[in-house]
Amino acid sequence: MIERIIIAGSGGQGVMLLGKVIAEAAMRQGNYVTYLPAYGPEVRGGTSHCMVTISDQEVGSPYIAKADALIILNNPSLERFKGKVKNNGLLILNSSLAKSDNISKVKILQFPFTDIAIKLGNVKVANMVALGSYLAVKKIIQTKNMIEVFKFMAPAGNARILEINEMALAEGERLAHG
Amino acid sequence: MPKNKILVSGNEAIAQGALQAGCSFYAGYPITPQNEIIAYMAKHMEQAGGAFIQAESELAAINMVYGGSAAGARSMTSSSSPGVSLMQEGISYIAGSQLPAVIVNIMRGGPGLGNIAPTQSDYFQATRGGGHGDYHLIVLAPGSVQEAYDLTQTSFELADKYRIPVMILGDGILGQMMEPVQLSSKKIAANTIKNWALTGCLGRKPNITKSFYLREGALEEFNLKLQKSYELIRKKEERYEGLFLADAKVILVAYGTMARIAKSAIMQLRSQGKKVGLIRPITLWPFPQAPLNVKNKKLKYLVVEMSYGQMLEDVKLAVGGRNKIEFLGRSGGGVPSEEAMIGKIKKLL
Amino acid sequence: MEKIFFRPESLYDVPTHYCPGCGHGIAHRLVAQVINELGIREKTIGIAPVGCAVVAYDYWNFDCSEAPHGRALAVATAIKRVHPQNIVFTYQGDGDLAAIGTNETIHAANRGENLSVIFINNTVYGMTGGQMAPTTLLGQKTSTSIEGRIKEKHGYPLKISEMLAMLPGVCYVERVSLHSPQETLKAKRAIKQAFENQINNLGFSLVEVLSPCPTYWGQAPKESLDWIRDVMQKEFPLGRIK
């Protein structure tokens, strides 16, 4: 098994965090994993991205030329990365901020993650709604393991943050199951 | 989940490895892509009982490392290419004063201000001495975050053992990438007795740290002493990883991040029954001679770098004209792809 | 009978390599005397500069380190941070401290490092053959200011001691001279003060010592002392700056 994921959005959308929680959960499940963030000036404004590779064997290149899955949270990121997914690969798209016109040979799953996050009470959890959808489709990481990671990473004593992230994850999964 | 396994970036792993190895002095100056090291040290060094200084420049930082080491502390700095260029003067003095020290270079593109993309273009600077004079550093090139953690600990031991500056040479990918790391539970005690260190001359004759030898013949005598030590290091400390060397017809030679990408290409080709192998030098100085010194004249090599033929020179020296050597390199942020390697190898097979 | 003048234990019984009339030998001795009087020889670590005094450790009987040209205060900073209980001082010339090492000097001072600095100002680069230094006086001839230092071309003598005195991390700055026995005794008192400040954890102390270099001033030893008194002192006034 090898799963290569590219996650992209604008700075502030929690793209790096999304990559890290996936990598952390995959590690806890006993997989080999690499997480490669874009670094330096690229992080400020514009598009921000990271690459996560999960495997049951040692990972060679952490750089992903063609991904099995793209998680895209805004339109500039879609423009930049839409060519970087395999044929019949998965594209999880934030339709609040991006349009999927002119993309073919890719399985597209799109929901208005940003709008959903606003309804849940915090625009910042759009990334976790998207994560819920990804987990539901790919089933590589179990939800309960992801929630353990949330607990591990959440700032101590802030139950509210944990709660809204879990709600976002559940909502994303619900949407993907249709 | 395994105990003491954490997901951590290469930069943080280096900082953690250093503290685990009893590093008790760090001085550095900010530069991308290694800022996580200085930030980690700022946060944790004093808690660990050591001294941390944000220096006014890389020049000051390396000379603080000189001082820290002269005082007997396991001392370290970290930087990236342009900053390491600035440090060369100090590194030469550290080598000339036979002080142990660890210098981390998380390389970025050059020459000049270049860019911050991953590259391996400081190979010459690292392995040829970099600064003035007849000296060497031990240069270690980790290929994974785990290895970055482990080799940082090794680097302090080697530095103390041979009283030599040791460089950890990585690229931006290694520094920034996160991978699981199995933390070691045992603290490496600084087991070397540093009876040469400056501590005040209570109960003994004064100690002097110096690299100045003005009397006729004195410098040559000292340099020969260094050469003897280098000879011993060559004999004992060459390290490499070999993969499928027994039956390989084409062997890739690559280090650090580049070797991981090479491994991916090799696994693909092996699954098609192609006989390819890998030599991954772990010490760049001393450069591993043994795996390249083989009798089979039909064997071919492909050297792959994120630079334009720097390590290639060492491979040529080691192979000594016996075998065909091809080269694939990109620089300035370009990374040779698996496909490009596979294309080259298929032509060689 | 009480013995009132003798070689301090901190000074080896060897001849120095300095030119006739050079101030370094006197300055070395003052440092050694102070260290003995304070009883700190066995915990002192000195940093020798690059310059004529590079082999000061051949004359001083306590732990010493070299430092690359200009970097003495970076080296000293680290040694003091590793061994806060030791007494650490640098001994630097004008080129070392006020040209190539200006950055290290200012930042060590500004961090308020608990160090003592002996700054030898003789207005020239001695070891390399008498070139213009940052402290060379206007009109003073050197091998790189053949017609004399010209302000339009070379700028002005750098008063680094006054500059450093402005920094809050600096606790003590005094300029002294070696041109007469009286001034030499004052110089010793100032050096002692700089070491006492460190012992009392007061921060960064610097003593600037106006020191003769007859060889590169083109003067006889006696003449060079008069020149400090009559000329150099006007540009670099003696006394406590901070």
PDB file of C-alpha atoms in Angstrom, chain B residues 19-268:
ATOM      1  CA  LEU B  19      20.506  17.537  23.330  1.00  0.00           C
ATOM      2  CA  GLN B  20      20.281  13.785  23.742  1.00  0.00           C
ATOM      3  CA  ALA B  21      24.016  13.634  23.030  1.00  0.00           C
ATOM      4  CA  GLY B  22      24.735  16.108  25.799  1.00  0.00           C
ATOM      5  CA  CYS B  23      25.263  19.169  23.621  1.00  0.00           C
ATOM      6  CA  SER B  24      25.444  21.973  26.160  1.00  0.00           C
ATOM      7  CA  PHE B  25      26.377  24.954  24.033  1.00  0.00           C
ATOM      8  CA  TYR B  26      24.624  26.262  20.934  1.00  0.00           C
ATOM      9  CA  ALA B  27      25.069  29.537  19.082  1.00  0.00           C
ATOM     10  CA  GLY B  28      23.350  30.357  15.806  1.00  0.00           C
ATOM     11  CA  TYR B  29      21.927  32.984  13.520  1.00  0.00           C
ATOM     12  CA  PRO B  30      18.583  32.702  11.713  1.00  0.00           C
ATOM     13  CA  ILE B  31      18.531  31.513   8.113  1.00  0.00           C
ATOM     14  CA  THR B  32      16.025  29.435   6.123  1.00  0.00           C
ATOM     15  CA  PRO B  33      15.617  26.444   5.866  1.00  0.00           C
ATOM     16  CA  GLN B  34      17.060  25.506   9.284  1.00  0.00           C
ATOM     17  CA  ASN B  35      15.298  27.955  11.621  1.00  0.00           C
ATOM     18  CA  GLU B  36      13.571  25.166  13.531  1.00  0.00           C
ATOM     19  CA  ILE B  37      16.951  24.166  14.981  1.00  0.00           C
ATOM     20  CA  ILE B  38      17.743  27.540  16.525  1.00  0.00           C
ATOM     21  CA  ALA B  39      14.140  27.885  17.731  1.00  0.00           C
ATOM     22  CA  TYR B  40      14.252  24.465  19.383  1.00  0.00           C
ATOM     23  CA  MET B  41      17.559  25.264  21.035  1.00  0.00           C
ATOM     24  CA  ALA B  42      16.250  28.612  22.271  1.00  0.00           C
ATOM     25  CA  LYS B  43      13.347  26.800  23.884  1.00  0.00           C
ATOM     26  CA  HIS B  44      15.114  23.774  25.325  1.00  0.00           C
ATOM     27  CA  MET B  45      18.844  24.374  25.779  1.00  0.00           C
ATOM     28  CA  GLU B  46      18.657  26.294  29.020  1.00  0.00           C
ATOM     29  CA  GLN B  47      16.163  23.825  30.493  1.00  0.00           C
ATOM     30  CA  ALA B  48      18.719  21.148  29.688  1.00  0.00           C
ATOM     31  CA  GLY B  49      21.300  23.087  31.673  1.00  0.00           C
ATOM     32  CA  GLY B  50      23.284  24.391  28.702  1.00  0.00           C
ATOM     33  CA  ALA B  51      23.923  27.781  27.169  1.00  0.00           C
ATOM     34  CA  PHE B  52      22.136  29.201  24.128  1.00  0.00           C
ATOM     35  CA  ILE B  53      23.150  32.383  22.305  1.00  0.00           C
ATOM     36  CA  GLN B  54      21.539  33.990  19.297  1.00  0.00           C
ATOM     37  CA  ALA B  55      24.663  35.441  17.731  1.00  0.00           C
ATOM     38  CA  GLU B  56      24.964  38.703  15.824  1.00  0.00           C
ATOM     39  CA  SER B  57      26.186  36.857  12.719  1.00  0.00           C
ATOM     40  CA  GLU B  58      27.324  33.450  11.574  1.00  0.00           C
ATOM     41  CA  LEU B  59      30.857  34.728  12.040  1.00  0.00           C
ATOM     42  CA  ALA B  60      30.170  35.327  15.705  1.00  0.00           C
ATOM     43  CA  ALA B  61      28.204  32.076  15.998  1.00  0.00           C
ATOM     44  CA  ILE B  62      31.040  29.846  14.813  1.00  0.00           C
ATOM     45  CA  ASN B  63      33.536  31.655  17.012  1.00  0.00           C
ATOM     46  CA  MET B  64      31.223  31.204  19.962  1.00  0.00           C
ATOM     47  CA  VAL B  65      31.270  27.512  19.117  1.00  0.00           C
ATOM     48  CA  TYR B  66      35.069  27.775  19.142  1.00  0.00           C
ATOM     49  CA  GLY B  67      34.871  29.267  22.626  1.00  0.00           C
ATOM     50  CA  GLY B  68      32.246  26.831  23.888  1.00  0.00           C
ATOM     51  CA  SER B  69      34.277  23.909  22.678  1.00  0.00           C
ATOM     52  CA  ALA B  70      37.550  25.341  24.034  1.00  0.00           C
ATOM     53  CA  ALA B  71      35.771  25.575  27.391  1.00  0.00           C
ATOM     54  CA  GLY B  72      35.001  21.854  27.140  1.00  0.00           C
ATOM     55  CA  ALA B  73      31.281  21.930  26.296  1.00  0.00           C
ATOM     56  CA  ARG B  74      29.805  19.808  23.518  1.00  0.00           C
ATOM     57  CA  SER B  75      29.163  22.698  21.159  1.00  0.00           C
ATOM     58  CA  MET B  76      27.115  23.118  18.022  1.00  0.00           C
ATOM     59  CA  THR B  77      25.883  25.631  15.486  1.00  0.00           C
ATOM     60  CA  SER B  78      23.542  25.300  12.542  1.00  0.00           C
ATOM     61  CA  SER B  79      23.058  27.329   9.420  1.00  0.00           C
ATOM     62  CA  SER B  80      22.420  27.136   5.711  1.00  0.00           C
ATOM     63  CA  SER B  81      24.734  27.623   2.761  1.00  0.00           C
ATOM     64  CA  PRO B  82      25.432  31.407   2.745  1.00  0.00           C
ATOM     65  CA  GLY B  83      25.766  31.346   6.515  1.00  0.00           C
ATOM     66  CA  VAL B  84      28.099  28.367   6.356  1.00  0.00           C
ATOM     67  CA  SER B  85      30.248  30.271   3.849  1.00  0.00           C
ATOM     68  CA  LEU B  86      30.616  32.984   6.477  1.00  0.00           C
ATOM     69  CA  MET B  87      31.621  30.373   9.043  1.00  0.00           C
ATOM     70  CA  GLN B  88      34.508  28.973   7.057  1.00  0.00           C
ATOM     71  CA  GLU B  89      37.139  31.108   8.780  1.00  0.00           C
ATOM     72  CA  GLY B  90      36.039  29.887  12.177  1.00  0.00           C
ATOM     73  CA  ILE B  91      35.791  26.261  11.030  1.00  0.00           C
ATOM     74  CA  SER B  92      39.393  26.430   9.840  1.00  0.00           C
ATOM     75  CA  TYR B  93      40.464  27.751  13.264  1.00  0.00           C
ATOM     76  CA  ILE B  94      38.460  25.043  15.017  1.00  0.00           C
ATOM     77  CA  ALA B  95      40.182  22.411  12.885  1.00  0.00           C
ATOM     78  CA  GLY B  96      43.561  24.059  13.474  1.00  0.00           C
ATOM     79  CA  SER B  97      42.996  24.192  17.224  1.00  0.00           C
ATOM     80  CA  GLN B  98      41.825  20.561  17.250  1.00  0.00           C
ATOM     81  CA  LEU B  99      38.534  21.441  18.853  1.00  0.00           C
ATOM     82  CA  PRO B 100      35.541  19.132  18.618  1.00  0.00           C
ATOM     83  CA  ALA B 101      32.438  20.855  17.261  1.00  0.00           C
ATOM     84  CA  VAL B 102      29.293  20.037  15.304  1.00  0.00           C
ATOM     85  CA  ILE B 103      28.214  22.253  12.413  1.00  0.00           C
ATOM     86  CA  VAL B 104      24.904  21.626  10.698  1.00  0.00           C
ATOM     87  CA  ASN B 105      24.433  22.817   7.127  1.00  0.00           C
ATOM     88  CA  ILE B 106      20.878  22.478   5.815  1.00  0.00           C
ATOM     89  CA  MET B 107      21.774  23.462   2.279  1.00  0.00           C
ATOM     90  CA  ARG B 108      19.968  25.935   0.047  1.00  0.00           C
ATOM     91  CA  GLY B 109      20.555  26.989  -3.534  1.00  0.00           C
ATOM     92  CA  GLY B 110      23.543  29.102  -4.540  1.00  0.00           C
ATOM     93  CA  PRO B 111      25.819  30.716  -5.595  1.00  0.00           C
ATOM     94  CA  GLY B 112      25.178  34.015  -3.863  1.00  0.00           C
ATOM     95  CA  LEU B 113      21.791  34.513  -2.302  1.00  0.00           C
ATOM     96  CA  GLY B 114      20.484  31.796  -4.634  1.00  0.00           C
ATOM     97  CA  ASN B 115      17.181  30.499  -3.338  1.00  0.00           C
ATOM     98  CA  ILE B 116      15.891  28.361  -0.503  1.00  0.00           C
ATOM     99  CA  ALA B 117      15.104  25.290  -2.546  1.00  0.00           C
ATOM    100  CA  PRO B 118      16.621  21.899  -1.712  1.00  0.00           C
ATOM    101  CA  THR B 119      20.068  21.351  -3.176  1.00  0.00           C
ATOM    102  CA  GLN B 120      23.331  19.532  -2.538  1.00  0.00           C
ATOM    103  CA  SER B 121      25.632  22.119  -4.016  1.00  0.00           C
ATOM    104  CA  ASP B 122      27.798  22.653  -0.918  1.00  0.00           C
ATOM    105  CA  TYR B 123      29.401  19.223  -1.290  1.00  0.00           C
ATOM    106  CA  PHE B 124      32.743  20.662  -2.359  1.00  0.00           C
ATOM    107  CA  GLN B 125      32.709  23.227   0.435  1.00  0.00           C
ATOM    108  CA  ALA B 126      31.962  20.545   3.018  1.00  0.00           C
ATOM    109  CA  THR B 127      34.312  17.818   1.833  1.00  0.00           C
ATOM    110  CA  ARG B 128      37.260  19.884   0.597  1.00  0.00           C
ATOM    111  CA  GLY B 129      37.665  21.813   3.828  1.00  0.00           C
ATOM    112  CA  GLY B 130      35.895  24.994   2.821  1.00  0.00           C
ATOM    113  CA  GLY B 131      38.187  27.324   4.700  1.00  0.00           C
ATOM    114  CA  HIS B 132      41.933  27.842   4.374  1.00  0.00           C
ATOM    115  CA  GLY B 133      44.587  25.320   5.239  1.00  0.00           C
ATOM    116  CA  ASP B 134      45.212  21.593   5.048  1.00  0.00           C
ATOM    117  CA  TYR B 135      42.314  20.215   7.037  1.00  0.00           C
ATOM    118  CA  HIS B 136      39.192  18.102   6.835  1.00  0.00           C
ATOM    119  CA  LEU B 137      35.860  17.857   8.533  1.00  0.00           C
ATOM    120  CA  ILE B 138      34.071  14.588   9.041  1.00  0.00           C
ATOM    121  CA  VAL B 139      30.932  15.070   6.940  1.00  0.00           C
ATOM    122  CA  LEU B 140      27.806  13.037   7.660  1.00  0.00           C
ATOM    123  CA  ALA B 141      24.858  12.987   5.272  1.00  0.00           C
ATOM    124  CA  PRO B 142      21.629  11.659   6.801  1.00  0.00           C
ATOM    125  CA  GLY B 143      19.058  10.207   4.436  1.00  0.00           C
ATOM    126  CA  SER B 144      16.073  10.250   6.748  1.00  0.00           C
ATOM    127  CA  VAL B 145      14.797  12.095   9.774  1.00  0.00           C
ATOM    128  CA  GLN B 146      15.591   9.095  11.950  1.00  0.00           C
ATOM    129  CA  GLU B 147      19.123   9.075  10.643  1.00  0.00           C
ATOM    130  CA  ALA B 148      19.403  12.832  11.197  1.00  0.00           C
ATOM    131  CA  TYR B 149      18.563  12.183  14.852  1.00  0.00           C
ATOM    132  CA  ASP B 150      20.961   9.264  15.168  1.00  0.00           C
ATOM    133  CA  LEU B 151      23.860  10.754  13.225  1.00  0.00           C
ATOM    134  CA  THR B 152      23.704  13.998  15.184  1.00  0.00           C
ATOM    135  CA  GLN B 153      24.445  11.948  18.271  1.00  0.00           C
ATOM    136  CA  THR B 154      27.198  10.099  16.441  1.00  0.00           C
ATOM    137  CA  SER B 155      28.673  13.401  15.289  1.00  0.00           C
ATOM    138  CA  PHE B 156      29.330  14.543  18.860  1.00  0.00           C
ATOM    139  CA  GLU B 157      31.051  11.276  19.667  1.00  0.00           C
ATOM    140  CA  LEU B 158      33.233  11.431  16.558  1.00  0.00           C
ATOM    141  CA  ALA B 159      34.046  15.095  17.197  1.00  0.00           C
ATOM    142  CA  ASP B 160      35.236  14.326  20.720  1.00  0.00           C
ATOM    143  CA  LYS B 161      37.028  11.138  19.769  1.00  0.00           C
ATOM    144  CA  TYR B 162      39.150  12.724  17.045  1.00  0.00           C
ATOM    145  CA  ARG B 163      39.041  16.358  18.254  1.00  0.00           C
ATOM    146  CA  ILE B 164      37.714  17.407  14.870  1.00  0.00           C
ATOM    147  CA  PRO B 165      34.816  19.526  13.596  1.00  0.00           C
ATOM    148  CA  VAL B 166      32.007  17.347  12.217  1.00  0.00           C
ATOM    149  CA  MET B 167      29.473  18.598   9.709  1.00  0.00           C
ATOM    150  CA  ILE B 168      25.940  17.307   9.281  1.00  0.00           C
ATOM    151  CA  LEU B 169      25.097  18.004   5.643  1.00  0.00           C
ATOM    152  CA  GLY B 170      21.456  17.898   4.612  1.00  0.00           C
ATOM    153  CA  ASP B 171      19.211  19.633   2.139  1.00  0.00           C
ATOM    154  CA  GLY B 172      16.033  21.641   2.712  1.00  0.00           C
ATOM    155  CA  ILE B 173      13.833  18.585   2.209  1.00  0.00           C
ATOM    156  CA  LEU B 174      15.593  16.699   5.002  1.00  0.00           C
ATOM    157  CA  GLY B 175      15.371  19.706   7.294  1.00  0.00           C
ATOM    158  CA  GLN B 176      11.720  20.427   6.657  1.00  0.00           C
ATOM    159  CA  MET B 177      10.311  16.933   6.168  1.00  0.00           C
ATOM    160  CA  MET B 178       8.595  15.208   9.081  1.00  0.00           C
ATOM    161  CA  GLU B 179       8.964  11.484   9.654  1.00  0.00           C
ATOM    162  CA  PRO B 180       8.544   9.162  12.599  1.00  0.00           C
ATOM    163  CA  VAL B 181      11.582   9.032  14.838  1.00  0.00           C
ATOM    164  CA  GLN B 182      12.276   6.438  17.476  1.00  0.00           C
ATOM    165  CA  LEU B 183      13.820   8.452  20.288  1.00  0.00           C
ATOM    166  CA  SER B 184      16.649   6.829  22.144  1.00  0.00           C
ATOM    167  CA  SER B 185      16.123   6.446  25.845  1.00  0.00           C
ATOM    168  CA  LYS B 186      19.765   6.514  26.823  1.00  0.00           C
ATOM    169  CA  LYS B 187      21.552   9.800  27.184  1.00  0.00           C
ATOM    170  CA  ILE B 188      24.957   9.671  25.633  1.00  0.00           C
ATOM    171  CA  ALA B 189      27.328  10.769  28.304  1.00  0.00           C
ATOM    172  CA  ALA B 190      30.163  12.969  27.206  1.00  0.00           C
ATOM    173  CA  ASN B 191      32.643  10.252  28.050  1.00  0.00           C
ATOM    174  CA  THR B 192      35.785  11.836  26.721  1.00  0.00           C
ATOM    175  CA  ILE B 193      38.070  13.402  29.284  1.00  0.00           C
ATOM    176  CA  LYS B 194      38.936  16.835  27.968  1.00  0.00           C
ATOM    177  CA  ASN B 195      42.119  17.520  29.850  1.00  0.00           C
ATOM    178  CA  TRP B 196      42.975  20.132  27.212  1.00  0.00           C
ATOM    179  CA  ALA B 197      39.893  22.291  27.930  1.00  0.00           C
ATOM    180  CA  LEU B 198      40.083  25.797  29.340  1.00  0.00           C
ATOM    181  CA  THR B 199      38.713  25.669  32.855  1.00  0.00           C
ATOM    182  CA  GLY B 200      41.248  27.707  34.786  1.00  0.00           C
ATOM    183  CA  CYS B 201      44.645  26.200  35.649  1.00  0.00           C
ATOM    184  CA  LEU B 202      43.834  25.146  39.210  1.00  0.00           C
ATOM    185  CA  GLY B 203      46.171  22.309  40.112  1.00  0.00           C
ATOM    186  CA  ARG B 204      47.707  21.955  36.670  1.00  0.00           C
ATOM    187  CA  LYS B 205      49.796  23.770  34.071  1.00  0.00           C
ATOM    188  CA  PRO B 206      47.942  26.284  31.890  1.00  0.00           C
ATOM    189  CA  ASN B 207      46.075  24.984  28.844  1.00  0.00           C
ATOM    190  CA  ILE B 208      46.252  26.898  25.577  1.00  0.00           C
ATOM    191  CA  THR B 209      43.936  26.503  22.587  1.00  0.00           C
ATOM    192  CA  LYS B 210      45.724  27.746  19.519  1.00  0.00           C
ATOM    193  CA  SER B 211      46.447  27.163  15.872  1.00  0.00           C
ATOM    194  CA  PHE B 212      49.477  29.453  15.523  1.00  0.00           C
ATOM    195  CA  TYR B 213      52.828  27.732  14.838  1.00  0.00           C
ATOM    196  CA  LEU B 214      55.446  30.288  13.942  1.00  0.00           C
ATOM    197  CA  ARG B 215      58.648  28.420  14.781  1.00  0.00           C
ATOM    198  CA  GLU B 216      60.303  26.928  11.702  1.00  0.00           C
ATOM    199  CA  GLY B 217      59.014  23.447  11.052  1.00  0.00           C
ATOM    200  CA  ALA B 218      56.393  23.602  13.793  1.00  0.00           C
ATOM    201  CA  LEU B 219      53.379  23.966  11.501  1.00  0.00           C
ATOM    202  CA  GLU B 220      54.487  21.162   9.238  1.00  0.00           C
ATOM    203  CA  GLU B 221      54.940  18.971  12.278  1.00  0.00           C
ATOM    204  CA  PHE B 222      51.454  19.861  13.483  1.00  0.00           C
ATOM    205  CA  ASN B 223      49.882  19.362  10.056  1.00  0.00           C
ATOM    206  CA  LEU B 224      51.443  15.925   9.818  1.00  0.00           C
ATOM    207  CA  LYS B 225      49.844  15.121  13.154  1.00  0.00           C
ATOM    208  CA  LEU B 226      46.487  16.160  11.677  1.00  0.00           C
ATOM    209  CA  GLN B 227      47.152  14.008   8.612  1.00  0.00           C
ATOM    210  CA  LYS B 228      47.805  11.003  10.842  1.00  0.00           C
ATOM    211  CA  SER B 229      44.490  11.560  12.529  1.00  0.00           C
ATOM    212  CA  TYR B 230      42.767  11.886   9.130  1.00  0.00           C
ATOM    213  CA  GLU B 231      44.361   8.625   8.036  1.00  0.00           C
ATOM    214  CA  LEU B 232      42.926   6.896  11.084  1.00  0.00           C
ATOM    215  CA  ILE B 233      39.508   8.390  10.394  1.00  0.00           C
ATOM    216  CA  ARG B 234      39.678   7.197   6.784  1.00  0.00           C
ATOM    217  CA  LYS B 235      40.495   3.711   8.006  1.00  0.00           C
ATOM    218  CA  LYS B 236      37.844   3.508  10.698  1.00  0.00           C
ATOM    219  CA  GLU B 237      34.942   5.785   9.953  1.00  0.00           C
ATOM    220  CA  GLU B 238      33.878   5.309   6.316  1.00  0.00           C
ATOM    221  CA  ARG B 239      30.155   4.619   6.340  1.00  0.00           C
ATOM    222  CA  TYR B 240      27.723   3.769   3.569  1.00  0.00           C
ATOM    223  CA  GLU B 241      24.546   1.869   2.856  1.00  0.00           C
ATOM    224  CA  GLY B 242      24.593  -0.668   0.051  1.00  0.00           C
ATOM    225  CA  LEU B 243      21.506  -2.075  -1.637  1.00  0.00           C
ATOM    226  CA  PHE B 244      21.484  -5.032  -4.085  1.00  0.00           C
ATOM    227  CA  LEU B 245      25.214  -4.741  -4.646  1.00  0.00           C
ATOM    228  CA  ALA B 246      25.753  -8.501  -5.053  1.00  0.00           C
ATOM    229  CA  ASP B 247      24.103  -8.903  -8.424  1.00  0.00           C
ATOM    230  CA  ALA B 248      23.733  -5.316  -9.681  1.00  0.00           C
ATOM    231  CA  LYS B 249      24.862  -4.427 -13.185  1.00  0.00           C
ATOM    232  CA  VAL B 250      24.244  -0.725 -12.722  1.00  0.00           C
ATOM    233  CA  ILE B 251      24.784   0.943  -9.367  1.00  0.00           C
ATOM    234  CA  LEU B 252      23.365   4.324  -8.498  1.00  0.00           C
ATOM    235  CA  VAL B 253      25.468   6.463  -6.215  1.00  0.00           C
ATOM    236  CA  ALA B 254      23.526   9.122  -4.345  1.00  0.00           C
ATOM    237  CA  TYR B 255      23.418  10.592  -0.843  1.00  0.00           C
ATOM    238  CA  GLY B 256      20.900  12.231   1.455  1.00  0.00           C
ATOM    239  CA  THR B 257      17.456  12.964   0.068  1.00  0.00           C
ATOM    240  CA  MET B 258      18.678  12.142  -3.423  1.00  0.00           C
ATOM    241  CA  ALA B 259      19.375   8.571  -2.347  1.00  0.00           C
ATOM    242  CA  ARG B 260      15.749   8.145  -1.242  1.00  0.00           C
ATOM    243  CA  ILE B 261      14.506   9.112  -4.666  1.00  0.00           C
ATOM    244  CA  ALA B 262      17.117   6.805  -6.164  1.00  0.00           C
ATOM    245  CA  LYS B 263      15.800   4.011  -3.930  1.00  0.00           C
ATOM    246  CA  SER B 264      12.286   4.529  -5.289  1.00  0.00           C
ATOM    247  CA  ALA B 265      13.638   4.222  -8.835  1.00  0.00           C
ATOM    248  CA  ILE B 266      15.606   1.100  -7.911  1.00  0.00           C
ATOM    249  CA  MET B 267      12.591  -0.598  -6.331  1.00  0.00           C
ATOM    250  CA  GLN B 268      10.572   0.077  -9.492  1.00  0.00           C
TER     251      GLN B 268
END
